[in-house]
Amino acid sequence: MERIFGRPIVTQEEMRARIKELGKQIAADYAGKDFVLVGVLKGAYAFYADLARAIRIPMRVDFLIVTSYGSQSKTSGRVKVVTELTEDIRGKDVLLVEDIVDSGLTARYLIKKLAKQKPKSVKICTLLSKPERRTIDVPLDYVGFKIPNKYVVGYGLDYQQKYRNLPYLAVLDMEGEQE
Ligand code: IMP
Ligand code: MG
């Protein structure tokens, strides 16, 4: 890492504790259902791996790889799905796992896309939400942390594809960055 980050906005301990709670809640809500946990890559990879292991009920795992167009630190709202699901989700209860919901455009797009495959239900679990930035009113069923309007990296989240492997969440200091 060529950049030194300051105090984490969410520490590894806070993350672990919150994910344990989310896992218990999700397990209680989905027990006995035909449950598919769908991760949105790349951003959700770290959260997904920890969350899936905290949900102690049978599940299928699947992934969508998504890229967004436009500048690196702002969402253009144009989402490109690079790979499709491998599981047939018809009649199943799907929980979409996102890294962060910012404007809400990506989440709405993915919900609509999955709904076309006729699942029994589709809900969203996002590690982070930036409510101040929301332009689309998308219902978030499970939220790890609400954060202020700051650009964050680490624990799966990137800035120009870097810092995803930082083990905690940190605010990126944009000074000197070319957006
Ligand atoms: P939305 O479509 O505006 O809700 O944006 C969702 C996507 O924007 C996320 O999946 C991230 O890839 C990206 N994003 C938004 N805010 C941040 C941030 O603070 N750090 C890293 N990526 C972000
Ligand atoms: Mg990103």
PDB file of C-alpha atoms and ligand atoms in Angstrom:
ATOM      1  CA  MET A   1       0.000   0.000   0.000  1.00  0.00           C
ATOM      2  CA  GLU A   2       1.617   3.226  -1.060  1.00  0.00           C
ATOM      3  CA  ARG A   3      -0.746   5.289   1.042  1.00  0.00           C
ATOM      4  CA  ILE A   4      -0.989   5.415   4.808  1.00  0.00           C
ATOM      5  CA  PHE A   5      -4.544   5.597   6.055  1.00  0.00           C
ATOM      6  CA  GLY A   6      -5.546   7.245   9.285  1.00  0.00           C
ATOM      7  CA  ARG A   7      -8.066   6.031  11.817  1.00  0.00           C
ATOM      8  CA  PRO A   8     -10.464   3.425  10.444  1.00  0.00           C
ATOM      9  CA  ILE A   9     -14.057   4.601  10.001  1.00  0.00           C
ATOM     10  CA  VAL A  10     -15.121   1.045  10.858  1.00  0.00           C
ATOM     11  CA  THR A  11     -12.590  -1.154  12.662  1.00  0.00           C
ATOM     12  CA  GLN A  12     -12.139  -4.890  12.157  1.00  0.00           C
ATOM     13  CA  GLU A  13     -13.673  -5.531  15.584  1.00  0.00           C
ATOM     14  CA  GLU A  14     -16.752  -3.422  14.835  1.00  0.00           C
ATOM     15  CA  MET A  15     -17.111  -5.159  11.483  1.00  0.00           C
ATOM     16  CA  ARG A  16     -16.882  -8.622  13.024  1.00  0.00           C
ATOM     17  CA  ALA A  17     -19.477  -7.829  15.706  1.00  0.00           C
ATOM     18  CA  ARG A  18     -21.963  -6.277  13.276  1.00  0.00           C
ATOM     19  CA  ILE A  19     -21.630  -9.116  10.757  1.00  0.00           C
ATOM     20  CA  LYS A  20     -22.319 -11.644  13.505  1.00  0.00           C
ATOM     21  CA  GLU A  21     -25.557  -9.787  14.326  1.00  0.00           C
ATOM     22  CA  LEU A  22     -26.573  -9.559  10.678  1.00  0.00           C
ATOM     23  CA  GLY A  23     -25.849 -13.260  10.207  1.00  0.00           C
ATOM     24  CA  LYS A  24     -28.090 -14.230  13.110  1.00  0.00           C
ATOM     25  CA  GLN A  25     -30.903 -11.984  11.908  1.00  0.00           C
ATOM     26  CA  ILE A  26     -30.680 -13.278   8.321  1.00  0.00           C
ATOM     27  CA  ALA A  27     -30.531 -16.912   9.485  1.00  0.00           C
ATOM     28  CA  ALA A  28     -33.694 -16.387  11.536  1.00  0.00           C
ATOM     29  CA  ASP A  29     -35.480 -14.706   8.613  1.00  0.00           C
ATOM     30  CA  TYR A  30     -34.468 -17.286   5.976  1.00  0.00           C
ATOM     31  CA  ALA A  31     -34.573 -20.529   7.974  1.00  0.00           C
ATOM     32  CA  GLY A  32     -36.510 -23.210   6.086  1.00  0.00           C
ATOM     33  CA  LYS A  33     -36.497 -21.225   2.821  1.00  0.00           C
ATOM     34  CA  ASP A  34     -34.896 -22.061  -0.510  1.00  0.00           C
ATOM     35  CA  PHE A  35     -32.231 -19.467   0.065  1.00  0.00           C
ATOM     36  CA  VAL A  36     -29.677 -18.056  -2.413  1.00  0.00           C
ATOM     37  CA  LEU A  37     -27.068 -15.549  -1.282  1.00  0.00           C
ATOM     38  CA  VAL A  38     -25.956 -13.482  -4.302  1.00  0.00           C
ATOM     39  CA  GLY A  39     -22.791 -11.416  -3.959  1.00  0.00           C
ATOM     40  CA  VAL A  40     -22.134  -8.372  -6.119  1.00  0.00           C
ATOM     41  CA  LEU A  41     -18.473  -8.464  -7.127  1.00  0.00           C
ATOM     42  CA  LYS A  42     -15.938  -7.185  -6.859  1.00  0.00           C
ATOM     43  CA  GLY A  43     -16.822  -4.812  -4.032  1.00  0.00           C
ATOM     44  CA  ALA A  44     -18.755  -7.256  -1.838  1.00  0.00           C
ATOM     45  CA  TYR A  45     -16.171 -10.057  -1.847  1.00  0.00           C
ATOM     46  CA  ALA A  46     -14.791  -9.511   1.661  1.00  0.00           C
ATOM     47  CA  PHE A  47     -18.154  -8.788   3.267  1.00  0.00           C
ATOM     48  CA  TYR A  48     -19.754 -11.709   1.437  1.00  0.00           C
ATOM     49  CA  ALA A  49     -17.182 -14.224   2.670  1.00  0.00           C
ATOM     50  CA  ASP A  50     -17.601 -13.131   6.281  1.00  0.00           C
ATOM     51  CA  LEU A  51     -21.375 -12.747   6.104  1.00  0.00           C
ATOM     52  CA  ALA A  52     -21.994 -16.142   4.461  1.00  0.00           C
ATOM     53  CA  ARG A  53     -20.078 -17.869   7.263  1.00  0.00           C
ATOM     54  CA  ALA A  54     -22.096 -15.969   9.882  1.00  0.00           C
ATOM     55  CA  ILE A  55     -25.424 -17.211   8.428  1.00  0.00           C
ATOM     56  CA  ARG A  56     -25.710 -20.693   9.901  1.00  0.00           C
ATOM     57  CA  ILE A  57     -28.452 -22.131   7.697  1.00  0.00           C
ATOM     58  CA  PRO A  58     -28.267 -24.034   4.384  1.00  0.00           C
ATOM     59  CA  MET A  59     -27.827 -21.763   1.376  1.00  0.00           C
ATOM     60  CA  ARG A  60     -26.722 -21.673  -2.208  1.00  0.00           C
ATOM     61  CA  VAL A  61     -24.014 -19.190  -3.109  1.00  0.00           C
ATOM     62  CA  ASP A  62     -23.847 -17.235  -6.346  1.00  0.00           C
ATOM     63  CA  PHE A  63     -22.316 -14.067  -7.735  1.00  0.00           C
ATOM     64  CA  LEU A  64     -22.819 -11.271 -10.213  1.00  0.00           C
ATOM     65  CA  ILE A  65     -19.819  -9.386 -11.528  1.00  0.00           C
ATOM     66  CA  VAL A  66     -20.764  -5.803 -12.138  1.00  0.00           C
ATOM     67  CA  THR A  67     -18.847  -2.779 -13.355  1.00  0.00           C
ATOM     68  CA  SER A  68     -20.045   0.780 -13.512  1.00  0.00           C
ATOM     69  CA  TYR A  69     -19.116   3.281 -16.151  1.00  0.00           C
ATOM     70  CA  GLY A  70     -17.957   6.821 -15.528  1.00  0.00           C
ATOM     71  CA  SER A  71     -15.424   8.370 -13.182  1.00  0.00           C
ATOM     72  CA  GLN A  72     -13.949   6.205 -10.496  1.00  0.00           C
ATOM     73  CA  SER A  73     -15.265   7.852  -7.367  1.00  0.00           C
ATOM     74  CA  LYS A  74     -18.734   8.750  -8.579  1.00  0.00           C
ATOM     75  CA  THR A  75     -21.367   6.408  -9.885  1.00  0.00           C
ATOM     76  CA  SER A  76     -22.706   7.237 -13.312  1.00  0.00           C
ATOM     77  CA  GLY A  77     -25.674   5.008 -12.652  1.00  0.00           C
ATOM     78  CA  ARG A  78     -24.881   2.971 -15.725  1.00  0.00           C
ATOM     79  CA  VAL A  79     -24.242  -0.550 -14.611  1.00  0.00           C
ATOM     80  CA  LYS A  80     -22.801  -3.328 -16.718  1.00  0.00           C
ATOM     81  CA  VAL A  81     -23.333  -6.906 -15.614  1.00  0.00           C
ATOM     82  CA  VAL A  82     -20.248  -8.819 -16.740  1.00  0.00           C
ATOM     83  CA  THR A  83     -21.303 -12.320 -15.659  1.00  0.00           C
ATOM     84  CA  GLU A  84     -24.711 -13.809 -15.034  1.00  0.00           C
ATOM     85  CA  LEU A  85     -25.844 -16.063 -12.172  1.00  0.00           C
ATOM     86  CA  THR A  86     -25.128 -19.772 -12.473  1.00  0.00           C
ATOM     87  CA  GLU A  87     -28.002 -20.804 -10.163  1.00  0.00           C
ATOM     88  CA  ASP A  88     -31.622 -20.912 -11.315  1.00  0.00           C
ATOM     89  CA  ILE A  89     -33.308 -18.523  -8.870  1.00  0.00           C
ATOM     90  CA  ARG A  90     -36.899 -19.099 -10.021  1.00  0.00           C
ATOM     91  CA  GLY A  91     -39.118 -19.572  -6.970  1.00  0.00           C
ATOM     92  CA  LYS A  92     -36.208 -19.051  -4.564  1.00  0.00           C
ATOM     93  CA  ASP A  93     -35.591 -16.459  -1.866  1.00  0.00           C
ATOM     94  CA  VAL A  94     -32.696 -14.309  -2.988  1.00  0.00           C
ATOM     95  CA  LEU A  95     -30.630 -11.995  -0.822  1.00  0.00           C
ATOM     96  CA  LEU A  96     -28.391  -9.624  -2.761  1.00  0.00           C
ATOM     97  CA  VAL A  97     -25.171  -8.714  -0.945  1.00  0.00           C
ATOM     98  CA  GLU A  98     -23.744  -5.280  -1.789  1.00  0.00           C
ATOM     99  CA  ASP A  99     -20.708  -3.395  -0.522  1.00  0.00           C
ATOM    100  CA  ILE A 100     -22.302   0.043  -0.459  1.00  0.00           C
ATOM    101  CA  VAL A 101     -25.504   1.742  -1.540  1.00  0.00           C
ATOM    102  CA  ASP A 102     -24.762   5.308  -2.538  1.00  0.00           C
ATOM    103  CA  SER A 103     -27.235   6.870  -5.015  1.00  0.00           C
ATOM    104  CA  GLY A 104     -29.199   3.611  -5.052  1.00  0.00           C
ATOM    105  CA  LEU A 105     -29.044   3.277  -8.842  1.00  0.00           C
ATOM    106  CA  THR A 106     -27.015   0.068  -8.880  1.00  0.00           C
ATOM    107  CA  ALA A 107     -29.204  -1.606  -6.273  1.00  0.00           C
ATOM    108  CA  ARG A 108     -32.397  -0.704  -8.109  1.00  0.00           C
ATOM    109  CA  TYR A 109     -30.984  -1.917 -11.416  1.00  0.00           C
ATOM    110  CA  LEU A 110     -29.920  -5.268  -9.954  1.00  0.00           C
ATOM    111  CA  ILE A 111     -33.212  -5.840  -8.125  1.00  0.00           C
ATOM    112  CA  LYS A 112     -35.126  -5.227 -11.356  1.00  0.00           C
ATOM    113  CA  LYS A 113     -32.790  -7.506 -13.288  1.00  0.00           C
ATOM    114  CA  LEU A 114     -33.105 -10.383 -10.810  1.00  0.00           C
ATOM    115  CA  ALA A 115     -36.882  -9.944 -10.563  1.00  0.00           C
ATOM    116  CA  LYS A 116     -37.113 -10.893 -14.261  1.00  0.00           C
ATOM    117  CA  GLN A 117     -35.875 -14.372 -13.337  1.00  0.00           C
ATOM    118  CA  LYS A 118     -38.984 -14.819 -11.146  1.00  0.00           C
ATOM    119  CA  PRO A 119     -37.524 -15.489  -7.705  1.00  0.00           C
ATOM    120  CA  LYS A 120     -39.991 -15.797  -4.837  1.00  0.00           C
ATOM    121  CA  SER A 121     -38.382 -12.762  -3.201  1.00  0.00           C
ATOM    122  CA  VAL A 122     -35.368 -10.470  -3.621  1.00  0.00           C
ATOM    123  CA  LYS A 123     -34.001  -8.447  -0.740  1.00  0.00           C
ATOM    124  CA  ILE A 124     -30.839  -6.422  -0.201  1.00  0.00           C
ATOM    125  CA  CYS A 125     -28.146  -6.653   2.429  1.00  0.00           C
ATOM    126  CA  THR A 126     -25.550  -3.917   2.159  1.00  0.00           C
ATOM    127  CA  LEU A 127     -22.497  -3.465   4.347  1.00  0.00           C
ATOM    128  CA  LEU A 128     -22.672   0.315   4.011  1.00  0.00           C
ATOM    129  CA  SER A 129     -25.245   2.947   3.183  1.00  0.00           C
ATOM    130  CA  LYS A 130     -24.732   6.634   2.514  1.00  0.00           C
ATOM    131  CA  PRO A 131     -28.251   7.982   3.086  1.00  0.00           C
ATOM    132  CA  GLU A 132     -27.284  11.594   2.266  1.00  0.00           C
ATOM    133  CA  ARG A 133     -26.418  10.596  -1.290  1.00  0.00           C
ATOM    134  CA  ARG A 134     -29.580   8.652  -2.082  1.00  0.00           C
ATOM    135  CA  THR A 135     -31.437   9.751  -5.215  1.00  0.00           C
ATOM    136  CA  ILE A 136     -33.374   6.504  -5.690  1.00  0.00           C
ATOM    137  CA  ASP A 137     -35.639   5.286  -2.937  1.00  0.00           C
ATOM    138  CA  VAL A 138     -34.595   1.641  -2.777  1.00  0.00           C
ATOM    139  CA  PRO A 139     -35.652  -0.393   0.256  1.00  0.00           C
ATOM    140  CA  LEU A 140     -32.631  -1.750   2.145  1.00  0.00           C
ATOM    141  CA  ASP A 141     -33.556  -4.779   4.203  1.00  0.00           C
ATOM    142  CA  TYR A 142     -30.264  -5.220   6.091  1.00  0.00           C
ATOM    143  CA  VAL A 143     -27.674  -2.446   6.562  1.00  0.00           C
ATOM    144  CA  GLY A 144     -24.338  -2.974   8.298  1.00  0.00           C
ATOM    145  CA  PHE A 145     -23.428   0.668   8.890  1.00  0.00           C
ATOM    146  CA  LYS A 146     -24.800   4.037   7.838  1.00  0.00           C
ATOM    147  CA  ILE A 147     -21.865   6.294   6.997  1.00  0.00           C
ATOM    148  CA  PRO A 148     -21.512  10.016   6.227  1.00  0.00           C
ATOM    149  CA  ASN A 149     -20.930  11.336   2.726  1.00  0.00           C
ATOM    150  CA  LYS A 150     -17.230  10.438   2.536  1.00  0.00           C
ATOM    151  CA  TYR A 151     -15.437   8.226   0.025  1.00  0.00           C
ATOM    152  CA  VAL A 152     -14.330   5.059   1.766  1.00  0.00           C
ATOM    153  CA  VAL A 153     -11.946   2.274   0.778  1.00  0.00           C
ATOM    154  CA  GLY A 154     -10.919  -1.086   2.169  1.00  0.00           C
ATOM    155  CA  TYR A 155     -12.709  -4.303   3.117  1.00  0.00           C
ATOM    156  CA  GLY A 156     -13.546  -4.853  -0.565  1.00  0.00           C
ATOM    157  CA  LEU A 157     -14.138  -1.243  -1.576  1.00  0.00           C
ATOM    158  CA  ASP A 158     -11.775   0.362  -4.035  1.00  0.00           C
ATOM    159  CA  TYR A 159     -10.487   3.611  -5.356  1.00  0.00           C
ATOM    160  CA  GLN A 160      -9.439   2.986  -8.962  1.00  0.00           C
ATOM    161  CA  GLN A 161      -9.253  -0.746  -8.190  1.00  0.00           C
ATOM    162  CA  LYS A 162      -6.829  -0.224  -5.305  1.00  0.00           C
ATOM    163  CA  TYR A 163      -7.113  -0.661  -1.529  1.00  0.00           C
ATOM    164  CA  ARG A 164      -9.706  -3.474  -1.670  1.00  0.00           C
ATOM    165  CA  ASN A 165      -7.478  -5.643   0.515  1.00  0.00           C
ATOM    166  CA  LEU A 166      -7.167  -3.117   3.345  1.00  0.00           C
ATOM    167  CA  PRO A 167      -8.572  -5.116   6.287  1.00  0.00           C
ATOM    168  CA  TYR A 168     -10.665  -2.237   7.653  1.00  0.00           C
ATOM    169  CA  LEU A 169     -12.659   0.677   6.219  1.00  0.00           C
ATOM    170  CA  ALA A 170     -10.920   4.013   5.873  1.00  0.00           C
ATOM    171  CA  VAL A 171     -11.854   7.412   4.478  1.00  0.00           C
ATOM    172  CA  LEU A 172      -9.893   8.235   1.345  1.00  0.00           C
ATOM    173  CA  ASP A 173      -8.273  11.638   1.451  1.00  0.00           C
ATOM    174  CA  MET A 174      -9.055  13.008  -2.005  1.00  0.00           C
ATOM    175  CA  GLU A 175      -6.484  15.809  -1.791  1.00  0.00           C
ATOM    176  CA  GLY A 176      -4.042  15.470  -4.621  1.00  0.00           C
ATOM    177  CA  GLU A 177      -6.127  12.804  -6.356  1.00  0.00           C
ATOM    178  CA  GLN A 178      -7.110  13.304  -9.972  1.00  0.00           C
ATOM    179  CA  GLU A 179     -10.757  12.404 -10.213  1.00  0.00           C
TER     180      GLU A 179
HETATM  181  P1  IMP B   1     -24.779   3.639  -6.400  1.00  0.00           P
HETATM  182  O1  IMP B   1     -25.240   2.999  -7.690  1.00  0.00           O
HETATM  183  O2  IMP B   1     -24.649   5.147  -6.562  1.00  0.00           O
HETATM  184  O3  IMP B   1     -25.604   3.278  -5.196  1.00  0.00           O
HETATM  185  O4  IMP B   1     -23.281   3.191  -6.160  1.00  0.00           O
HETATM  186  C1  IMP B   1     -22.903   1.931  -5.816  1.00  0.00           C
HETATM  187  C2  IMP B   1     -21.453   1.692  -6.216  1.00  0.00           C
HETATM  188  O5  IMP B   1     -20.646   2.884  -6.221  1.00  0.00           O
HETATM  189  C3  IMP B   1     -20.802   0.772  -5.207  1.00  0.00           C
HETATM  190  O6  IMP B   1     -21.060  -0.593  -5.486  1.00  0.00           O
HETATM  191  C4  IMP B   1     -19.338   1.166  -5.312  1.00  0.00           C
HETATM  192  O7  IMP B   1     -18.692   0.448  -6.351  1.00  0.00           O
HETATM  193  C5  IMP B   1     -19.365   2.629  -5.676  1.00  0.00           C
HETATM  194  N1  IMP B   1     -19.155   3.483  -4.480  1.00  0.00           N
HETATM  195  C6  IMP B   1     -20.015   4.395  -3.983  1.00  0.00           C
HETATM  196  N2  IMP B   1     -19.508   5.020  -2.899  1.00  0.00           N
HETATM  197  C7  IMP B   1     -18.285   4.456  -2.691  1.00  0.00           C
HETATM  198  C8  IMP B   1     -17.257   4.668  -1.699  1.00  0.00           C
HETATM  199  O8  IMP B   1     -17.342   5.487  -0.769  1.00  0.00           O
HETATM  200  N3  IMP B   1     -16.139   3.900  -1.833  1.00  0.00           N
HETATM  201  C9  IMP B   1     -15.990   2.973  -2.822  1.00  0.00           C
HETATM  202  N4  IMP B   1     -16.929   2.743  -3.761  1.00  0.00           N
HETATM  203  C10 IMP B   1     -18.061   3.488  -3.708  1.00  0.00           C
HETATM  204 MG    MG B   2     -16.351   0.296  -7.179  1.00  0.00          MG
END
